[in-house]
Amino acid sequence: MSHQPATGRHDTAPVDTRRVDAREKVTGAALYGTDLHPDGLAHAVLATATVGRGRITDLDVAAAAAVPGVLLVLSHLDRLDLRSPGFIMGGGYGVQSLQPLLDDHVAYRGQAIALVVAETLTAATEAANLVRARYAPEPFAVTLDAEGVERISQPVAVPLPFLADLDVGDAEAAYAAAPVRVDAVYDQPSQHQNPMELIGATVWWRGDTVVVHEGTQNAGAIRHGLAQQLGIDPANVEVLSPYTGGGFGQKNSLQIHIAPLAVAARRLGRPVKLVVSRAQLFHHTSFRPASRHRVRLGADEHGRMLAAIHEVEHQTSRHDLFPLMYNEITARLYGIGDFRGRQTFARMDTQSPGFMRAPFEHPAAFAFESAVDELAYAAGRDPLEFRLANDTTVDPVSGEPFSSRHLAQCLRRGAKTFGWSARRQRPASMRAEDGSLVGWGVAVGAYPASIVPSTAHVVAGVDGRVRVEVDGHEMGQGIRSAIALLAAENLGVDVHAVDVVVGDTRVATQHLTAGSWGTASSLGAVHAALRDLRKQLGADVNGPVDVASAVRATGRDTVDARAETLGPGQTEQDGERARQGHPVIAGPEFTGYSSFSWIAHFVEVRVEPTTCRIRVPRVVSVADCGRVASPVTAASQVRGGIVWGIGASLREAGAVDPRYGGFLNASLEEYPVPVNADIGTLDVDFIDEPDLRFHPVGVKGLGEVSMVGVAAAVANAVYHATGVRHRRLPIRIEDVLAATTAP
């Protein structure tokens, strides 16, 4: 895999721009959520329901309690005195509003019905397998087409302005009048994050204070949500998450095991650890919901897009409404003057779905960019030129300019690197030397540039070292590196003289880090704190600072500065809500402009003509994410997003059986994700133009947009290779084989 050097930099970065925490990670020094082993540690394991929905009529835990080493078995038969944390997308703190173990109701297969705590993990596992339950089953639905699915219009169910249906112009009339039209339905399955660092926590009490060590993207929600559940002061909850590990949206809120662990730890008077098994992970926490997209596009004879209608329905649980925002990007990809968006909930019997990397944008871009490719062919235009001809600098929804948009530059640079000019337009017209069908596809993506309230505390020492404590989490995206590089560059110190503290409620609020706003939000606060630090040190506004001498001149051992920043248009009320553990998000529409990150993907596929196996030997991706704050971790983020996109295109789907409920392929053996052998050359490049209208440092989000559009580019390449459209993900061997052998 290669990384093209970033160009167009407007600053001089420190010579050493490697990942600052790389050594910790590769040597095992980095501590993740369940790496602690305090004295007296007990181990917890969950027992789970085996019906799709119903009531527990009898729960027998006697055999479990009799296993040697078992200390405690908690279930609805015990008085846990826990309140609901509320759903994070409904004004609460939790991954869902339903807290298991409080009553006899089973809302979905795989729901926890007991928590077993023992001296050893082996004993706890054995005992959990001995928990026996009888049920009164109830009808359930787990697929979009199942009987019993309840469909609700989003604006009716959740009448909030940012979730309203989208109407710009008169899309229906413009579509009806368009001489070139496409009308197609695209299906996206449920998908599951499978982080190496499984969800888990170690919980203990220190007097009246409960301490939670968990890999999370939202220590603030855990702090306030757990306090709400236990009925205690949030000041008596400490949450530490120095490293999240793989988050990908799955760890964005209070998980349902934390409160029962706190109860168990208090009753036992000792620390308790739980690591959710891989099989249970598929039912224990959120996932990407299945969605269905109908896209209608119209263009004139010259290839100018006139109308777009994008209608979506996606699954949610019976107990929570997970809001949809698919149209947010599809309405902005091109300069389409007439756009209509409709979004519908499909309530069914699963745990509440949630955010998974590029949560709405990945399936939305797959559907929309596949339809754009179809429209380009219907209009007799090259797919690249068709996209360039429909570019825009103005947000078609708000009518305001974009803070920056270099999507055409992404397309042109990517095409040149990829060698697009050698592409033959006719499908199934290109072959490799071994006889494989060769397909070249292109697609674009976007992701809203958002920002949240943030806090930074910077401490300069007489030893010349600088400590930066921030409101953010390290979940693999390299936020430590971005912060350390900014501080080192600003002060002119060695990057290894900068220490960064993240994910610790003892030093900052710890707002949710997600949605590609983590780095931008934290860097804005750090930037402000550094300005204040320079004043206190008597240093000039710009230029290097002799930190040790400047601190010594003050007569103190340390000099510190603190900054609390808000997003554009946000108020102190927003800041207070953030301090209370709620997500408070500004963007992508701001006063006078809209802001998004952009990307273009070029994909080559090779389809073996006999078996129809699909390979992806190379991908070229060019991103416009403003200033690249940390080149090494930025390139890593894009490569990771591409790999995710390939997996989503060709491998990943949650399998459900309508007879039993739940997800059947709850393992890495049966839920395949890409491995090294599946990945070819990934060429990554950046426009690297600071967006100073959006951000004082010029950065925008990158981690999420890197995946958006990959699946469409793969699907478009498969069409170019075979001449057959695939409108359902993932595209598997049997799909291609059936299409190519059909009479």
Short mmCIF file of C-alpha atoms in Angstrom, two decimals, residues 380-555:
data_model
loop_
_atom_site.label_atom_id
_atom_site.label_comp_id
_atom_site.label_asym_id
_atom_site.label_seq_id
_atom_site.Cartn_x
_atom_site.Cartn_y
_atom_site.Cartn_z
CA GLY A 380 -24.23 8.06 -22.95
CA ARG A 381 -21.63 9.89 -20.83
CA ASP A 382 -18.37 8.80 -19.23
CA PRO A 383 -19.08 8.40 -15.47
CA LEU A 384 -16.17 10.68 -14.52
CA GLU A 385 -17.06 13.46 -16.94
CA PHE A 386 -20.71 13.15 -15.95
CA ARG A 387 -19.84 13.82 -12.31
CA LEU A 388 -17.56 16.74 -13.16
CA ALA A 389 -20.26 18.30 -15.33
CA ASN A 390 -22.65 18.30 -12.36
CA ASP A 391 -20.28 19.77 -9.77
CA THR A 392 -21.32 22.77 -7.69
CA THR A 393 -19.79 25.32 -5.31
CA VAL A 394 -23.14 26.18 -3.70
CA ASP A 395 -25.11 24.04 -1.26
CA PRO A 396 -28.32 23.20 -3.17
CA VAL A 397 -30.23 22.82 0.10
CA SER A 398 -29.33 26.05 1.92
CA GLY A 399 -28.35 28.12 -1.09
CA GLU A 400 -25.19 29.17 0.75
CA PRO A 401 -21.65 28.54 -0.52
CA PHE A 402 -19.63 25.66 0.84
CA SER A 403 -16.85 26.70 3.20
CA SER A 404 -14.61 24.77 0.82
CA ARG A 405 -15.23 22.13 -1.82
CA HIS A 406 -12.44 20.68 -3.91
CA LEU A 407 -14.33 17.59 -5.08
CA ALA A 408 -13.63 18.25 -8.76
CA GLN A 409 -9.93 18.48 -7.92
CA CYS A 410 -10.21 15.14 -6.08
CA LEU A 411 -11.79 13.59 -9.17
CA ARG A 412 -9.24 14.99 -11.60
CA ARG A 413 -6.22 14.10 -9.49
CA GLY A 414 -7.57 10.64 -8.77
CA ALA A 415 -8.32 10.01 -12.44
CA LYS A 416 -4.80 10.98 -13.43
CA THR A 417 -3.22 8.73 -10.80
CA PHE A 418 -5.54 5.86 -11.67
CA GLY A 419 -5.08 6.17 -15.43
CA TRP A 420 -8.79 6.64 -16.11
CA SER A 421 -8.17 7.90 -19.63
CA ALA A 422 -7.34 4.34 -20.72
CA ARG A 423 -10.77 3.08 -19.65
CA ARG A 424 -13.11 1.71 -22.32
CA GLN A 425 -16.68 2.85 -21.85
CA ARG A 426 -18.45 -0.33 -22.97
CA PRO A 427 -19.09 -2.83 -20.14
CA ALA A 428 -17.28 -6.19 -20.31
CA SER A 429 -14.81 -4.78 -22.83
CA MET A 430 -11.63 -4.97 -20.75
CA ARG A 431 -9.72 -8.15 -19.86
CA ALA A 432 -6.56 -8.97 -17.98
CA GLU A 433 -3.82 -11.23 -19.32
CA ASP A 434 -5.22 -14.18 -17.35
CA GLY A 435 -8.66 -13.72 -18.95
CA SER A 436 -10.29 -12.06 -15.94
CA LEU A 437 -12.91 -9.42 -16.64
CA VAL A 438 -11.60 -5.99 -15.66
CA GLY A 439 -13.84 -3.22 -14.41
CA TRP A 440 -13.06 0.37 -13.47
CA GLY A 441 -15.52 2.28 -11.33
CA VAL A 442 -15.68 5.73 -9.77
CA ALA A 443 -17.81 7.27 -7.04
CA VAL A 444 -17.70 10.27 -4.75
CA GLY A 445 -18.55 10.74 -1.10
CA ALA A 446 -19.25 13.46 1.42
CA TYR A 447 -19.55 13.76 5.17
CA PRO A 448 -20.83 16.72 7.23
CA ALA A 449 -18.17 18.86 8.86
CA SER A 450 -19.41 19.16 12.44
CA ILE A 451 -17.93 20.60 15.60
CA VAL A 452 -18.82 20.34 19.29
CA PRO A 453 -18.02 22.18 22.54
CA SER A 454 -14.54 21.27 23.68
CA THR A 455 -12.09 21.90 26.52
CA ALA A 456 -8.30 22.00 26.52
CA HIS A 457 -5.92 22.48 29.43
CA VAL A 458 -2.27 23.12 28.54
CA VAL A 459 0.49 23.00 31.16
CA ALA A 460 4.06 24.10 30.41
CA GLY A 461 6.77 22.98 32.81
CA VAL A 462 10.14 24.32 33.83
CA ASP A 463 11.61 21.14 32.33
CA GLY A 464 10.42 22.29 28.89
CA ARG A 465 7.71 19.65 28.61
CA VAL A 466 4.12 20.47 27.67
CA ARG A 467 1.08 18.57 28.91
CA VAL A 468 -2.21 18.84 27.01
CA GLU A 469 -5.42 17.56 28.59
CA VAL A 470 -8.38 17.52 26.25
CA ASP A 471 -12.04 16.71 25.87
CA GLY A 472 -11.70 13.79 23.44
CA HIS A 473 -10.96 10.10 23.02
CA GLU A 474 -8.26 8.10 21.24
CA MET A 475 -10.01 5.40 19.24
CA GLY A 476 -7.38 4.69 16.65
CA GLN A 477 -7.86 7.88 14.65
CA GLY A 478 -4.64 9.42 15.96
CA ILE A 479 -6.04 12.30 18.02
CA ARG A 480 -2.97 12.17 20.28
CA SER A 481 -0.70 12.64 17.28
CA ALA A 482 -2.76 15.51 15.85
CA ILE A 483 -2.75 17.35 19.19
CA ALA A 484 0.93 16.72 19.86
CA LEU A 485 1.88 17.89 16.36
CA LEU A 486 -0.18 21.06 16.70
CA ALA A 487 1.34 21.93 20.10
CA ALA A 488 4.87 21.10 18.94
CA GLU A 489 4.49 23.13 15.76
CA ASN A 490 2.94 26.08 17.58
CA LEU A 491 5.59 26.29 20.31
CA GLY A 492 8.53 25.04 18.30
CA VAL A 493 9.24 22.14 20.67
CA ASP A 494 10.01 18.51 19.96
CA VAL A 495 6.83 16.51 19.46
CA HIS A 496 8.04 13.98 22.03
CA ALA A 497 8.13 16.76 24.65
CA VAL A 498 4.33 16.95 24.44
CA ASP A 499 2.20 14.66 26.61
CA VAL A 500 -1.48 14.27 25.74
CA VAL A 501 -4.23 13.10 28.12
CA VAL A 502 -7.58 12.00 26.64
CA GLY A 503 -10.67 10.11 27.75
CA ASP A 504 -10.43 11.01 31.45
CA THR A 505 -13.40 12.59 33.22
CA ARG A 506 -11.08 13.83 35.98
CA VAL A 507 -9.51 16.40 33.63
CA ALA A 508 -12.27 17.40 31.18
CA THR A 509 -15.93 16.90 30.35
CA GLN A 510 -15.29 14.19 27.72
CA HIS A 511 -17.92 14.93 25.10
CA LEU A 512 -18.74 12.17 22.64
CA THR A 513 -15.96 11.69 20.10
CA ALA A 514 -17.62 10.58 16.87
CA GLY A 515 -18.89 11.89 13.57
CA SER A 516 -15.39 12.96 12.50
CA TRP A 517 -15.63 16.00 14.79
CA GLY A 518 -13.17 14.82 17.46
CA THR A 519 -9.96 16.17 16.00
CA ALA A 520 -11.46 19.43 14.74
CA SER A 521 -13.16 20.13 18.06
CA SER A 522 -10.13 19.30 20.20
CA LEU A 523 -7.68 21.15 17.98
CA GLY A 524 -9.84 24.26 18.14
CA ALA A 525 -9.70 24.25 21.94
CA VAL A 526 -5.98 23.43 21.99
CA HIS A 527 -5.32 26.24 19.52
CA ALA A 528 -7.14 28.70 21.82
CA ALA A 529 -5.35 27.42 24.92
CA LEU A 530 -1.96 27.77 23.23
CA ARG A 531 -2.72 31.40 22.41
CA ASP A 532 -3.44 32.02 26.08
CA LEU A 533 -0.33 30.12 27.15
CA ARG A 534 1.83 32.30 24.92
CA LYS A 535 0.42 35.42 26.59
CA GLN A 536 1.13 34.04 30.05
CA LEU A 537 4.68 33.16 29.01
CA GLY A 538 5.22 36.61 27.55
CA ALA A 539 5.89 35.08 24.12
CA ASP A 540 5.09 36.54 20.71
CA VAL A 541 1.93 35.45 18.95
CA ASN A 542 3.97 33.37 16.48
CA GLY A 543 7.37 31.74 16.42
CA PRO A 544 9.18 29.21 18.59
CA VAL A 545 9.15 29.50 22.38
CA ASP A 546 11.93 28.46 24.78
CA VAL A 547 9.40 26.87 27.09
CA ALA A 548 11.76 26.02 29.94
CA SER A 549 13.25 29.53 30.07
CA ALA A 550 9.87 31.22 29.72
CA VAL A 551 8.37 29.20 32.58
CA ARG A 552 11.44 29.82 34.74
CA ALA A 553 11.11 33.56 34.15
CA THR A 554 7.66 33.52 35.75
CA GLY A 555 9.12 32.19 39.00
#
